[in-house]
Amino acid sequence: MTSEQPTPSEPEPGGAPIGRRLLLGTLGLGALGVAAAPTLQRGLESFLGGAADKDPTGLTGLLPNGGGFRYYSVVSSVPKKGEDDYRLTIDGLVDRPTTYTLAELRALPQTRMVRDVQCVTGWRVPDTPFEGVRLSQLLDAAGVRTSAGAVRFTCFDGAYSESLTLSQARRDDVLVALRMQDKDLSHSHGGPVRLYVAPMYFYKSAKWLSGITLTSDVRPGYWEKRGYDVDAWVGRSNGRDDEVT
């Protein structure tokens, strides 16, 4: 993040001179603030993420933070999963139902892309790196049957779900993401694994991903059942005209 510094003005006639020690002290405090900013930002994100995870009202999602993200969950708390207990299951209309561990997902070829994140509520975080396995690669490995026409996603929060058509799911810019902003996905950002659907509003990018099920047709997800568009293209849905990501 860059900031602009105002051009120093000429001292007003009769103004009190600034002592050298005071000037150096002020500059030192400014440098300390710049050096501490990343640590403070990480602390703020961690605090807001933890608070949102335990907030049934969702009000913590309204609090801003320097990273630009808001923390949303549709349940009061979400269990944490990691290397030992995380599993991603692919089933439904496939020839080879499969369950992946976190280590197995990390061992697959990874794709990195940098795109804007656009929330349907209006906020946007530009130039956000995501990295993970292309969803199409996992679908091909499972052997999608000809009767399949859509993909349903479920999450280990026990409540959230999403869907894509099969053609949407096979796009090159749809990832089963393991990293965001060039670091492993944190729990508050939907880790250890989440869906990332780059060209659609962020509610399609389901957090805490645990299941990928091939179905015959699209099944509306959590927010679609509450009035959101099933096809959530940025700038072409939900009555919004945002620039595409």
JSON list of C-alpha atoms in Angstrom, two decimals:
[
{"chain": "A", "resi": 1, "resn": "MET", "atom": "CA", "xyz": [0.00, 0.00, 0.00]},
{"chain": "A", "resi": 2, "resn": "THR", "atom": "CA", "xyz": [1.35, 3.42, -0.93]},
{"chain": "A", "resi": 3, "resn": "SER", "atom": "CA", "xyz": [0.58, 6.74, 0.64]},
{"chain": "A", "resi": 4, "resn": "GLU", "atom": "CA", "xyz": [1.15, 10.30, -0.42]},
{"chain": "A", "resi": 5, "resn": "GLN", "atom": "CA", "xyz": [2.96, 12.70, 1.82]},
{"chain": "A", "resi": 6, "resn": "PRO", "atom": "CA", "xyz": [2.03, 16.40, 1.64]},
{"chain": "A", "resi": 7, "resn": "THR", "atom": "CA", "xyz": [4.69, 18.81, 0.46]},
{"chain": "A", "resi": 8, "resn": "PRO", "atom": "CA", "xyz": [6.20, 20.59, 3.49]},
{"chain": "A", "resi": 9, "resn": "SER", "atom": "CA", "xyz": [5.00, 24.18, 3.65]},
{"chain": "A", "resi": 10, "resn": "GLU", "atom": "CA", "xyz": [7.16, 27.17, 4.49]},
{"chain": "A", "resi": 11, "resn": "PRO", "atom": "CA", "xyz": [7.05, 28.06, 8.23]},
{"chain": "A", "resi": 12, "resn": "GLU", "atom": "CA", "xyz": [4.68, 30.88, 9.03]},
{"chain": "A", "resi": 13, "resn": "PRO", "atom": "CA", "xyz": [6.30, 34.13, 10.22]},
{"chain": "A", "resi": 14, "resn": "GLY", "atom": "CA", "xyz": [6.67, 34.08, 13.94]},
{"chain": "A", "resi": 15, "resn": "GLY", "atom": "CA", "xyz": [6.00, 30.33, 14.16]},
{"chain": "A", "resi": 16, "resn": "ALA", "atom": "CA", "xyz": [7.81, 28.32, 16.79]},
{"chain": "A", "resi": 17, "resn": "PRO", "atom": "CA", "xyz": [10.87, 26.49, 15.39]},
{"chain": "A", "resi": 18, "resn": "ILE", "atom": "CA", "xyz": [10.84, 22.69, 15.50]},
{"chain": "A", "resi": 19, "resn": "GLY", "atom": "CA", "xyz": [13.66, 21.27, 17.57]},
{"chain": "A", "resi": 20, "resn": "ARG", "atom": "CA", "xyz": [16.03, 18.75, 15.97]},
{"chain": "A", "resi": 21, "resn": "ARG", "atom": "CA", "xyz": [15.34, 16.10, 18.63]},
{"chain": "A", "resi": 22, "resn": "LEU", "atom": "CA", "xyz": [11.58, 16.51, 18.20]},
{"chain": "A", "resi": 23, "resn": "LEU", "atom": "CA", "xyz": [11.89, 16.21, 14.44]},
{"chain": "A", "resi": 24, "resn": "LEU", "atom": "CA", "xyz": [14.04, 13.08, 14.65]},
{"chain": "A", "resi": 25, "resn": "GLY", "atom": "CA", "xyz": [11.70, 11.58, 17.21]},
{"chain": "A", "resi": 26, "resn": "THR", "atom": "CA", "xyz": [8.68, 12.20, 14.99]},
{"chain": "A", "resi": 27, "resn": "LEU", "atom": "CA", "xyz": [10.43, 10.63, 12.01]},
{"chain": "A", "resi": 28, "resn": "GLY", "atom": "CA", "xyz": [11.40, 7.67, 14.18]},
{"chain": "A", "resi": 29, "resn": "LEU", "atom": "CA", "xyz": [7.80, 7.09, 15.26]},
{"chain": "A", "resi": 30, "resn": "GLY", "atom": "CA", "xyz": [6.69, 7.30, 11.64]},
{"chain": "A", "resi": 31, "resn": "ALA", "atom": "CA", "xyz": [9.25, 4.70, 10.60]},
{"chain": "A", "resi": 32, "resn": "LEU", "atom": "CA", "xyz": [8.17, 2.47, 13.48]},
{"chain": "A", "resi": 33, "resn": "GLY", "atom": "CA", "xyz": [4.56, 2.74, 12.34]},
{"chain": "A", "resi": 34, "resn": "VAL", "atom": "CA", "xyz": [5.47, 1.74, 8.79]},
{"chain": "A", "resi": 35, "resn": "ALA", "atom": "CA", "xyz": [7.54, -1.21, 10.01]},
{"chain": "A", "resi": 36, "resn": "ALA", "atom": "CA", "xyz": [4.80, -2.38, 12.36]},
{"chain": "A", "resi": 37, "resn": "ALA", "atom": "CA", "xyz": [1.96, -2.02, 9.84]},
{"chain": "A", "resi": 38, "resn": "PRO", "atom": "CA", "xyz": [2.14, -5.55, 8.36]},
{"chain": "A", "resi": 39, "resn": "THR", "atom": "CA", "xyz": [2.16, -7.12, 11.83]},
{"chain": "A", "resi": 40, "resn": "LEU", "atom": "CA", "xyz": [-0.74, -4.95, 12.99]},
{"chain": "A", "resi": 41, "resn": "GLN", "atom": "CA", "xyz": [-2.68, -5.78, 9.83]},
{"chain": "A", "resi": 42, "resn": "ARG", "atom": "CA", "xyz": [-2.20, -9.51, 10.32]},
{"chain": "A", "resi": 43, "resn": "GLY", "atom": "CA", "xyz": [-3.29, -9.15, 13.92]},
{"chain": "A", "resi": 44, "resn": "LEU", "atom": "CA", "xyz": [-6.41, -7.23, 12.92]},
{"chain": "A", "resi": 45, "resn": "GLU", "atom": "CA", "xyz": [-7.34, -9.78, 10.27]},
{"chain": "A", "resi": 46, "resn": "SER", "atom": "CA", "xyz": [-6.80, -12.62, 12.74]},
{"chain": "A", "resi": 47, "resn": "PHE", "atom": "CA", "xyz": [-8.93, -10.89, 15.37]},
{"chain": "A", "resi": 48, "resn": "LEU", "atom": "CA", "xyz": [-11.78, -10.11, 12.99]},
{"chain": "A", "resi": 49, "resn": "GLY", "atom": "CA", "xyz": [-11.67, -13.60, 11.52]},
{"chain": "A", "resi": 50, "resn": "GLY", "atom": "CA", "xyz": [-11.83, -15.21, 14.96]},
{"chain": "A", "resi": 51, "resn": "ALA", "atom": "CA", "xyz": [-14.57, -12.87, 16.12]},
{"chain": "A", "resi": 52, "resn": "ALA", "atom": "CA", "xyz": [-16.67, -13.47, 12.99]},
{"chain": "A", "resi": 53, "resn": "ASP", "atom": "CA", "xyz": [-16.27, -17.20, 13.45]},
{"chain": "A", "resi": 54, "resn": "LYS", "atom": "CA", "xyz": [-18.03, -16.92, 16.82]},
{"chain": "A", "resi": 55, "resn": "ASP", "atom": "CA", "xyz": [-20.55, -14.23, 15.92]},
{"chain": "A", "resi": 56, "resn": "PRO", "atom": "CA", "xyz": [-24.05, -15.55, 15.13]},
{"chain": "A", "resi": 57, "resn": "THR", "atom": "CA", "xyz": [-25.29, -12.05, 14.27]},
{"chain": "A", "resi": 58, "resn": "GLY", "atom": "CA", "xyz": [-22.92, -11.52, 11.35]},
{"chain": "A", "resi": 59, "resn": "LEU", "atom": "CA", "xyz": [-22.28, -7.94, 12.52]},
{"chain": "A", "resi": 60, "resn": "THR", "atom": "CA", "xyz": [-18.52, -8.44, 12.57]},
{"chain": "A", "resi": 61, "resn": "GLY", "atom": "CA", "xyz": [-18.74, -8.77, 8.79]},
{"chain": "A", "resi": 62, "resn": "LEU", "atom": "CA", "xyz": [-19.52, -5.06, 8.68]},
{"chain": "A", "resi": 63, "resn": "LEU", "atom": "CA", "xyz": [-16.21, -4.11, 10.31]},
{"chain": "A", "resi": 64, "resn": "PRO", "atom": "CA", "xyz": [-13.58, -2.88, 7.82]},
{"chain": "A", "resi": 65, "resn": "ASN", "atom": "CA", "xyz": [-9.97, -3.99, 7.85]},
{"chain": "A", "resi": 66, "resn": "GLY", "atom": "CA", "xyz": [-6.94, -2.94, 5.88]},
{"chain": "A", "resi": 67, "resn": "GLY", "atom": "CA", "xyz": [-6.98, -6.08, 3.75]},
{"chain": "A", "resi": 68, "resn": "GLY", "atom": "CA", "xyz": [-10.31, -5.03, 2.26]},
{"chain": "A", "resi": 69, "resn": "PHE", "atom": "CA", "xyz": [-12.09, -8.31, 3.01]},
{"chain": "A", "resi": 70, "resn": "ARG", "atom": "CA", "xyz": [-15.17, -8.88, 5.14]},
{"chain": "A", "resi": 71, "resn": "TYR", "atom": "CA", "xyz": [-15.65, -12.09, 7.12]},
{"chain": "A", "resi": 72, "resn": "TYR", "atom": "CA", "xyz": [-18.89, -13.94, 6.53]},
{"chain": "A", "resi": 73, "resn": "SER", "atom": "CA", "xyz": [-20.25, -17.18, 7.93]},
{"chain": "A", "resi": 74, "resn": "VAL", "atom": "CA", "xyz": [-23.83, -18.43, 7.93]},
{"chain": "A", "resi": 75, "resn": "VAL", "atom": "CA", "xyz": [-23.33, -20.46, 11.12]},
{"chain": "A", "resi": 76, "resn": "SER", "atom": "CA", "xyz": [-22.25, -19.47, 14.61]},
{"chain": "A", "resi": 77, "resn": "SER", "atom": "CA", "xyz": [-18.95, -21.40, 14.48]},
{"chain": "A", "resi": 78, "resn": "VAL", "atom": "CA", "xyz": [-16.97, -23.53, 12.05]},
{"chain": "A", "resi": 79, "resn": "PRO", "atom": "CA", "xyz": [-14.64, -26.37, 13.07]},
{"chain": "A", "resi": 80, "resn": "LYS", "atom": "CA", "xyz": [-11.01, -26.03, 12.08]},
{"chain": "A", "resi": 81, "resn": "LYS", "atom": "CA", "xyz": [-9.44, -28.68, 9.87]},
{"chain": "A", "resi": 82, "resn": "GLY", "atom": "CA", "xyz": [-5.86, -29.22, 8.81]},
{"chain": "A", "resi": 83, "resn": "GLU", "atom": "CA", "xyz": [-3.26, -31.67, 7.55]},
{"chain": "A", "resi": 84, "resn": "ASP", "atom": "CA", "xyz": [-4.48, -34.59, 9.69]},
{"chain": "A", "resi": 85, "resn": "ASP", "atom": "CA", "xyz": [-8.26, -34.41, 9.33]},
{"chain": "A", "resi": 86, "resn": "TYR", "atom": "CA", "xyz": [-9.10, -32.48, 6.15]},
{"chain": "A", "resi": 87, "resn": "ARG", "atom": "CA", "xyz": [-10.75, -34.48, 3.34]},
{"chain": "A", "resi": 88, "resn": "LEU", "atom": "CA", "xyz": [-12.27, -33.47, 0.00]},
{"chain": "A", "resi": 89, "resn": "THR", "atom": "CA", "xyz": [-14.72, -35.97, -1.47]},
{"chain": "A", "resi": 90, "resn": "ILE", "atom": "CA", "xyz": [-15.72, -36.14, -5.14]},
{"chain": "A", "resi": 91, "resn": "ASP", "atom": "CA", "xyz": [-18.78, -38.29, -5.81]},
{"chain": "A", "resi": 92, "resn": "GLY", "atom": "CA", "xyz": [-22.18, -38.40, -7.50]},
{"chain": "A", "resi": 93, "resn": "LEU", "atom": "CA", "xyz": [-22.35, -39.01, -11.24]},
{"chain": "A", "resi": 94, "resn": "VAL", "atom": "CA", "xyz": [-18.72, -40.07, -11.64]},
{"chain": "A", "resi": 95, "resn": "ASP", "atom": "CA", "xyz": [-17.02, -43.35, -12.53]},
{"chain": "A", "resi": 96, "resn": "ARG", "atom": "CA", "xyz": [-14.29, -43.02, -9.89]},
{"chain": "A", "resi": 97, "resn": "PRO", "atom": "CA", "xyz": [-15.43, -41.47, -6.60]},
{"chain": "A", "resi": 98, "resn": "THR", "atom": "CA", "xyz": [-12.35, -40.06, -4.88]},
{"chain": "A", "resi": 99, "resn": "THR", "atom": "CA", "xyz": [-11.32, -38.62, -1.55]},
{"chain": "A", "resi": 100, "resn": "TYR", "atom": "CA", "xyz": [-8.29, -36.32, -1.36]},
{"chain": "A", "resi": 101, "resn": "THR", "atom": "CA", "xyz": [-6.20, -35.41, 1.66]},
{"chain": "A", "resi": 102, "resn": "LEU", "atom": "CA", "xyz": [-4.66, -31.96, 1.91]},
{"chain": "A", "resi": 103, "resn": "ALA", "atom": "CA", "xyz": [-1.23, -33.38, 1.08]},
{"chain": "A", "resi": 104, "resn": "GLU", "atom": "CA", "xyz": [-2.61, -35.10, -2.04]},
{"chain": "A", "resi": 105, "resn": "LEU", "atom": "CA", "xyz": [-4.18, -31.85, -3.27]},
{"chain": "A", "resi": 106, "resn": "ARG", "atom": "CA", "xyz": [-0.91, -30.00, -2.71]},
{"chain": "A", "resi": 107, "resn": "ALA", "atom": "CA", "xyz": [0.95, -32.64, -4.72]},
{"chain": "A", "resi": 108, "resn": "LEU", "atom": "CA", "xyz": [-1.16, -31.99, -7.84]},
{"chain": "A", "resi": 109, "resn": "PRO", "atom": "CA", "xyz": [-0.19, -29.39, -10.47]},
{"chain": "A", "resi": 110, "resn": "GLN", "atom": "CA", "xyz": [-1.02, -25.92, -9.15]},
{"chain": "A", "resi": 111, "resn": "THR", "atom": "CA", "xyz": [-2.37, -22.94, -11.07]},
{"chain": "A", "resi": 112, "resn": "ARG", "atom": "CA", "xyz": [-1.87, -19.34, -9.90]},
{"chain": "A", "resi": 113, "resn": "MET", "atom": "CA", "xyz": [-4.03, -16.45, -11.04]},
{"chain": "A", "resi": 114, "resn": "VAL", "atom": "CA", "xyz": [-4.36, -12.84, -9.96]},
{"chain": "A", "resi": 115, "resn": "ARG", "atom": "CA", "xyz": [-7.84, -11.34, -10.21]},
{"chain": "A", "resi": 116, "resn": "ASP", "atom": "CA", "xyz": [-10.05, -8.86, -8.41]},
{"chain": "A", "resi": 117, "resn": "VAL", "atom": "CA", "xyz": [-12.40, -10.23, -5.75]},
{"chain": "A", "resi": 118, "resn": "GLN", "atom": "CA", "xyz": [-15.86, -8.68, -6.06]},
{"chain": "A", "resi": 119, "resn": "CYS", "atom": "CA", "xyz": [-18.53, -9.14, -3.39]},
{"chain": "A", "resi": 120, "resn": "VAL", "atom": "CA", "xyz": [-22.16, -8.73, -4.36]},
{"chain": "A", "resi": 121, "resn": "THR", "atom": "CA", "xyz": [-22.53, -6.31, -1.42]},
{"chain": "A", "resi": 122, "resn": "GLY", "atom": "CA", "xyz": [-20.23, -3.89, -3.22]},
{"chain": "A", "resi": 123, "resn": "TRP", "atom": "CA", "xyz": [-16.70, -4.16, -1.83]},
{"chain": "A", "resi": 124, "resn": "ARG", "atom": "CA", "xyz": [-13.82, -5.21, -4.04]},
{"chain": "A", "resi": 125, "resn": "VAL", "atom": "CA", "xyz": [-10.24, -6.31, -3.33]},
{"chain": "A", "resi": 126, "resn": "PRO", "atom": "CA", "xyz": [-8.10, -5.79, -6.45]},
{"chain": "A", "resi": 127, "resn": "ASP", "atom": "CA", "xyz": [-5.27, -7.97, -7.71]},
{"chain": "A", "resi": 128, "resn": "THR", "atom": "CA", "xyz": [-5.73, -10.87, -5.30]},
{"chain": "A", "resi": 129, "resn": "PRO", "atom": "CA", "xyz": [-3.56, -13.94, -5.99]},
{"chain": "A", "resi": 130, "resn": "PHE", "atom": "CA", "xyz": [-5.20, -17.38, -5.71]},
{"chain": "A", "resi": 131, "resn": "GLU", "atom": "CA", "xyz": [-3.45, -20.70, -6.22]},
{"chain": "A", "resi": 132, "resn": "GLY", "atom": "CA", "xyz": [-4.74, -24.24, -6.37]},
{"chain": "A", "resi": 133, "resn": "VAL", "atom": "CA", "xyz": [-5.89, -27.14, -8.54]},
{"chain": "A", "resi": 134, "resn": "ARG", "atom": "CA", "xyz": [-8.10, -26.48, -11.52]},
{"chain": "A", "resi": 135, "resn": "LEU", "atom": "CA", "xyz": [-11.52, -27.96, -10.80]},
{"chain": "A", "resi": 136, "resn": "SER", "atom": "CA", "xyz": [-11.62, -29.38, -14.33]},
{"chain": "A", "resi": 137, "resn": "GLN", "atom": "CA", "xyz": [-8.55, -31.49, -13.52]},
{"chain": "A", "resi": 138, "resn": "LEU", "atom": "CA", "xyz": [-10.29, -33.10, -10.53]},
{"chain": "A", "resi": 139, "resn": "LEU", "atom": "CA", "xyz": [-13.44, -33.70, -12.58]},
{"chain": "A", "resi": 140, "resn": "ASP", "atom": "CA", "xyz": [-11.47, -35.40, -15.35]},
{"chain": "A", "resi": 141, "resn": "ALA", "atom": "CA", "xyz": [-9.70, -37.62, -12.82]},
{"chain": "A", "resi": 142, "resn": "ALA", "atom": "CA", "xyz": [-13.05, -38.70, -11.37]},
{"chain": "A", "resi": 143, "resn": "GLY", "atom": "CA", "xyz": [-14.54, -39.54, -14.77]},
{"chain": "A", "resi": 144, "resn": "VAL", "atom": "CA", "xyz": [-17.69, -37.47, -15.20]},
{"chain": "A", "resi": 145, "resn": "ARG", "atom": "CA", "xyz": [-20.62, -39.45, -16.56]},
{"chain": "A", "resi": 146, "resn": "THR", "atom": "CA", "xyz": [-22.59, -38.26, -19.58]},
{"chain": "A", "resi": 147, "resn": "SER", "atom": "CA", "xyz": [-25.70, -37.88, -17.43]},
{"chain": "A", "resi": 148, "resn": "ALA", "atom": "CA", "xyz": [-24.02, -35.16, -15.34]},
{"chain": "A", "resi": 149, "resn": "GLY", "atom": "CA", "xyz": [-24.86, -31.55, -16.09]},
{"chain": "A", "resi": 150, "resn": "ALA", "atom": "CA", "xyz": [-23.89, -29.67, -12.93]},
{"chain": "A", "resi": 151, "resn": "VAL", "atom": "CA", "xyz": [-21.64, -29.67, -9.89]},
{"chain": "A", "resi": 152, "resn": "ARG", "atom": "CA", "xyz": [-22.77, -29.15, -6.29]},
{"chain": "A", "resi": 153, "resn": "PHE", "atom": "CA", "xyz": [-20.34, -27.98, -3.60]},
{"chain": "A", "resi": 154, "resn": "THR", "atom": "CA", "xyz": [-20.77, -28.60, 0.13]},
{"chain": "A", "resi": 155, "resn": "CYS", "atom": "CA", "xyz": [-18.78, -27.26, 3.05]},
{"chain": "A", "resi": 156, "resn": "PHE", "atom": "CA", "xyz": [-17.67, -28.54, 6.43]},
{"chain": "A", "resi": 157, "resn": "ASP", "atom": "CA", "xyz": [-19.46, -25.69, 8.20]},
{"chain": "A", "resi": 158, "resn": "GLY", "atom": "CA", "xyz": [-22.46, -27.99, 7.78]},
{"chain": "A", "resi": 159, "resn": "ALA", "atom": "CA", "xyz": [-24.70, -25.39, 6.12]},
{"chain": "A", "resi": 160, "resn": "TYR", "atom": "CA", "xyz": [-23.26, -23.69, 3.05]},
{"chain": "A", "resi": 161, "resn": "SER", "atom": "CA", "xyz": [-23.60, -25.02, -0.48]},
{"chain": "A", "resi": 162, "resn": "GLU", "atom": "CA", "xyz": [-23.12, -23.78, -4.04]},
{"chain": "A", "resi": 163, "resn": "SER", "atom": "CA", "xyz": [-23.58, -25.03, -7.60]},
{"chain": "A", "resi": 164, "resn": "LEU", "atom": "CA", "xyz": [-22.20, -24.49, -11.08]},
{"chain": "A", "resi": 165, "resn": "THR", "atom": "CA", "xyz": [-23.19, -25.89, -14.43]},
{"chain": "A", "resi": 166, "resn": "LEU", "atom": "CA", "xyz": [-20.72, -28.44, -15.73]},
{"chain": "A", "resi": 167, "resn": "SER", "atom": "CA", "xyz": [-19.51, -26.05, -18.44]},
{"chain": "A", "resi": 168, "resn": "GLN", "atom": "CA", "xyz": [-18.95, -23.30, -15.85]},
{"chain": "A", "resi": 169, "resn": "ALA", "atom": "CA", "xyz": [-17.08, -25.71, -13.57]},
{"chain": "A", "resi": 170, "resn": "ARG", "atom": "CA", "xyz": [-14.72, -26.67, -16.40]},
{"chain": "A", "resi": 171, "resn": "ARG", "atom": "CA", "xyz": [-13.55, -23.11, -16.99]},
{"chain": "A", "resi": 172, "resn": "ASP", "atom": "CA", "xyz": [-9.82, -22.50, -16.61]},
{"chain": "A", "resi": 173, "resn": "ASP", "atom": "CA", "xyz": [-10.46, -19.75, -14.04]},
{"chain": "A", "resi": 174, "resn": "VAL", "atom": "CA", "xyz": [-12.26, -21.99, -11.53]},
{"chain": "A", "resi": 175, "resn": "LEU", "atom": "CA", "xyz": [-9.97, -23.38, -8.83]},
{"chain": "A", "resi": 176, "resn": "VAL", "atom": "CA", "xyz": [-10.05, -25.61, -5.82]},
{"chain": "A", "resi": 177, "resn": "ALA", "atom": "CA", "xyz": [-7.87, -23.09, -4.01]},
{"chain": "A", "resi": 178, "resn": "LEU", "atom": "CA", "xyz": [-5.29, -23.85, -1.32]},
{"chain": "A", "resi": 179, "resn": "ARG", "atom": "CA", "xyz": [-3.54, -20.47, -1.21]},
{"chain": "A", "resi": 180, "resn": "MET", "atom": "CA", "xyz": [-4.62, -16.83, -1.29]},
{"chain": "A", "resi": 181, "resn": "GLN", "atom": "CA", "xyz": [-2.45, -13.71, -1.27]},
{"chain": "A", "resi": 182, "resn": "ASP", "atom": "CA", "xyz": [0.59, -16.02, -1.66]},
{"chain": "A", "resi": 183, "resn": "LYS", "atom": "CA", "xyz": [0.08, -17.85, 1.62]},
{"chain": "A", "resi": 184, "resn": "ASP", "atom": "CA", "xyz": [-1.86, -20.89, 2.73]},
{"chain": "A", "resi": 185, "resn": "LEU", "atom": "CA", "xyz": [-5.57, -20.21, 3.14]},
{"chain": "A", "resi": 186, "resn": "SER", "atom": "CA", "xyz": [-6.36, -19.23, 6.70]},
{"chain": "A", "resi": 187, "resn": "HIS", "atom": "CA", "xyz": [-9.39, -20.64, 8.48]},
{"chain": "A", "resi": 188, "resn": "SER", "atom": "CA", "xyz": [-11.21, -17.29, 8.37]},
{"chain": "A", "resi": 189, "resn": "HIS", "atom": "CA", "xyz": [-10.70, -17.11, 4.59]},
{"chain": "A", "resi": 190, "resn": "GLY", "atom": "CA", "xyz": [-12.23, -20.57, 4.11]},
{"chain": "A", "resi": 191, "resn": "GLY", "atom": "CA", "xyz": [-9.13, -22.73, 4.57]},
{"chain": "A", "resi": 192, "resn": "PRO", "atom": "CA", "xyz": [-7.57, -25.07, 4.25]},
{"chain": "A", "resi": 193, "resn": "VAL", "atom": "CA", "xyz": [-9.43, -25.42, 0.92]},
{"chain": "A", "resi": 194, "resn": "ARG", "atom": "CA", "xyz": [-12.08, -23.29, -0.74]},
{"chain": "A", "resi": 195, "resn": "LEU", "atom": "CA", "xyz": [-13.64, -22.89, -4.15]},
{"chain": "A", "resi": 196, "resn": "TYR", "atom": "CA", "xyz": [-12.59, -19.90, -6.25]},
{"chain": "A", "resi": 197, "resn": "VAL", "atom": "CA", "xyz": [-14.80, -18.91, -9.19]},
{"chain": "A", "resi": 198, "resn": "ALA", "atom": "CA", "xyz": [-12.91, -15.93, -10.61]},
{"chain": "A", "resi": 199, "resn": "PRO", "atom": "CA", "xyz": [-15.52, -14.39, -12.96]},
{"chain": "A", "resi": 200, "resn": "MET", "atom": "CA", "xyz": [-18.44, -14.60, -10.51]},
{"chain": "A", "resi": 201, "resn": "TYR", "atom": "CA", "xyz": [-19.42, -12.75, -7.35]},
{"chain": "A", "resi": 202, "resn": "PHE", "atom": "CA", "xyz": [-17.58, -14.04, -4.32]},
{"chain": "A", "resi": 203, "resn": "TYR", "atom": "CA", "xyz": [-20.52, -15.90, -2.78]},
{"chain": "A", "resi": 204, "resn": "LYS", "atom": "CA", "xyz": [-20.00, -18.55, -5.47]},
{"chain": "A", "resi": 205, "resn": "SER", "atom": "CA", "xyz": [-16.48, -19.20, -4.09]},
{"chain": "A", "resi": 206, "resn": "ALA", "atom": "CA", "xyz": [-17.59, -21.47, -1.26]},
{"chain": "A", "resi": 207, "resn": "LYS", "atom": "CA", "xyz": [-15.42, -21.47, 1.87]},
{"chain": "A", "resi": 208, "resn": "TRP", "atom": "CA", "xyz": [-14.41, -24.58, 3.85]},
{"chain": "A", "resi": 209, "resn": "LEU", "atom": "CA", "xyz": [-14.94, -26.84, 0.84]},
{"chain": "A", "resi": 210, "resn": "SER", "atom": "CA", "xyz": [-15.47, -30.52, 1.68]},
{"chain": "A", "resi": 211, "resn": "GLY", "atom": "CA", "xyz": [-17.61, -32.06, -1.06]},
{"chain": "A", "resi": 212, "resn": "ILE", "atom": "CA", "xyz": [-17.88, -31.93, -4.85]},
{"chain": "A", "resi": 213, "resn": "THR", "atom": "CA", "xyz": [-20.89, -33.84, -6.16]},
{"chain": "A", "resi": 214, "resn": "LEU", "atom": "CA", "xyz": [-21.78, -34.30, -9.82]},
{"chain": "A", "resi": 215, "resn": "THR", "atom": "CA", "xyz": [-25.53, -33.94, -10.38]},
{"chain": "A", "resi": 216, "resn": "SER", "atom": "CA", "xyz": [-27.88, -34.03, -13.34]},
{"chain": "A", "resi": 217, "resn": "ASP", "atom": "CA", "xyz": [-28.90, -30.38, -12.98]},
{"chain": "A", "resi": 218, "resn": "VAL", "atom": "CA", "xyz": [-28.11, -27.26, -10.96]},
{"chain": "A", "resi": 219, "resn": "ARG", "atom": "CA", "xyz": [-29.28, -27.23, -7.37]},
{"chain": "A", "resi": 220, "resn": "PRO", "atom": "CA", "xyz": [-29.56, -23.70, -5.95]},
{"chain": "A", "resi": 221, "resn": "GLY", "atom": "CA", "xyz": [-27.06, -22.96, -3.20]},
{"chain": "A", "resi": 222, "resn": "TYR", "atom": "CA", "xyz": [-27.47, -21.31, 0.18]},
{"chain": "A", "resi": 223, "resn": "TRP", "atom": "CA", "xyz": [-27.83, -17.73, -1.08]},
{"chain": "A", "resi": 224, "resn": "GLU", "atom": "CA", "xyz": [-29.71, -18.63, -4.26]},
{"chain": "A", "resi": 225, "resn": "LYS", "atom": "CA", "xyz": [-32.47, -20.06, -2.08]},
{"chain": "A", "resi": 226, "resn": "ARG", "atom": "CA", "xyz": [-32.60, -16.60, -0.49]},
{"chain": "A", "resi": 227, "resn": "GLY", "atom": "CA", "xyz": [-32.91, -14.62, -3.70]},
{"chain": "A", "resi": 228, "resn": "TYR", "atom": "CA", "xyz": [-29.41, -14.35, -5.17]},
{"chain": "A", "resi": 229, "resn": "ASP", "atom": "CA", "xyz": [-28.86, -15.18, -8.85]},
{"chain": "A", "resi": 230, "resn": "VAL", "atom": "CA", "xyz": [-27.74, -18.72, -9.64]},
{"chain": "A", "resi": 231, "resn": "ASP", "atom": "CA", "xyz": [-25.58, -17.43, -12.51]},
{"chain": "A", "resi": 232, "resn": "ALA", "atom": "CA", "xyz": [-23.52, -14.82, -10.68]},
{"chain": "A", "resi": 233, "resn": "TRP", "atom": "CA", "xyz": [-21.34, -13.22, -13.37]},
{"chain": "A", "resi": 234, "resn": "VAL", "atom": "CA", "xyz": [-19.76, -10.04, -12.08]},
{"chain": "A", "resi": 235, "resn": "GLY", "atom": "CA", "xyz": [-21.47, -7.02, -13.63]},
{"chain": "A", "resi": 236, "resn": "ARG", "atom": "CA", "xyz": [-24.21, -9.09, -15.30]},
{"chain": "A", "resi": 237, "resn": "SER", "atom": "CA", "xyz": [-26.26, -10.41, -12.40]},
{"chain": "A", "resi": 238, "resn": "ASN", "atom": "CA", "xyz": [-27.98, -9.51, -9.15]},
{"chain": "A", "resi": 239, "resn": "GLY", "atom": "CA", "xyz": [-28.94, -6.12, -10.60]},
{"chain": "A", "resi": 240, "resn": "ARG", "atom": "CA", "xyz": [-25.33, -4.85, -10.41]},
{"chain": "A", "resi": 241, "resn": "ASP", "atom": "CA", "xyz": [-23.12, -3.30, -13.06]},
{"chain": "A", "resi": 242, "resn": "ASP", "atom": "CA", "xyz": [-19.66, -3.77, -11.52]},
{"chain": "A", "resi": 243, "resn": "GLU", "atom": "CA", "xyz": [-16.66, -4.00, -13.81]},
{"chain": "A", "resi": 244, "resn": "VAL", "atom": "CA", "xyz": [-15.72, -7.59, -14.59]},
{"chain": "A", "resi": 245, "resn": "THR", "atom": "CA", "xyz": [-12.93, -9.09, -12.51]}
]
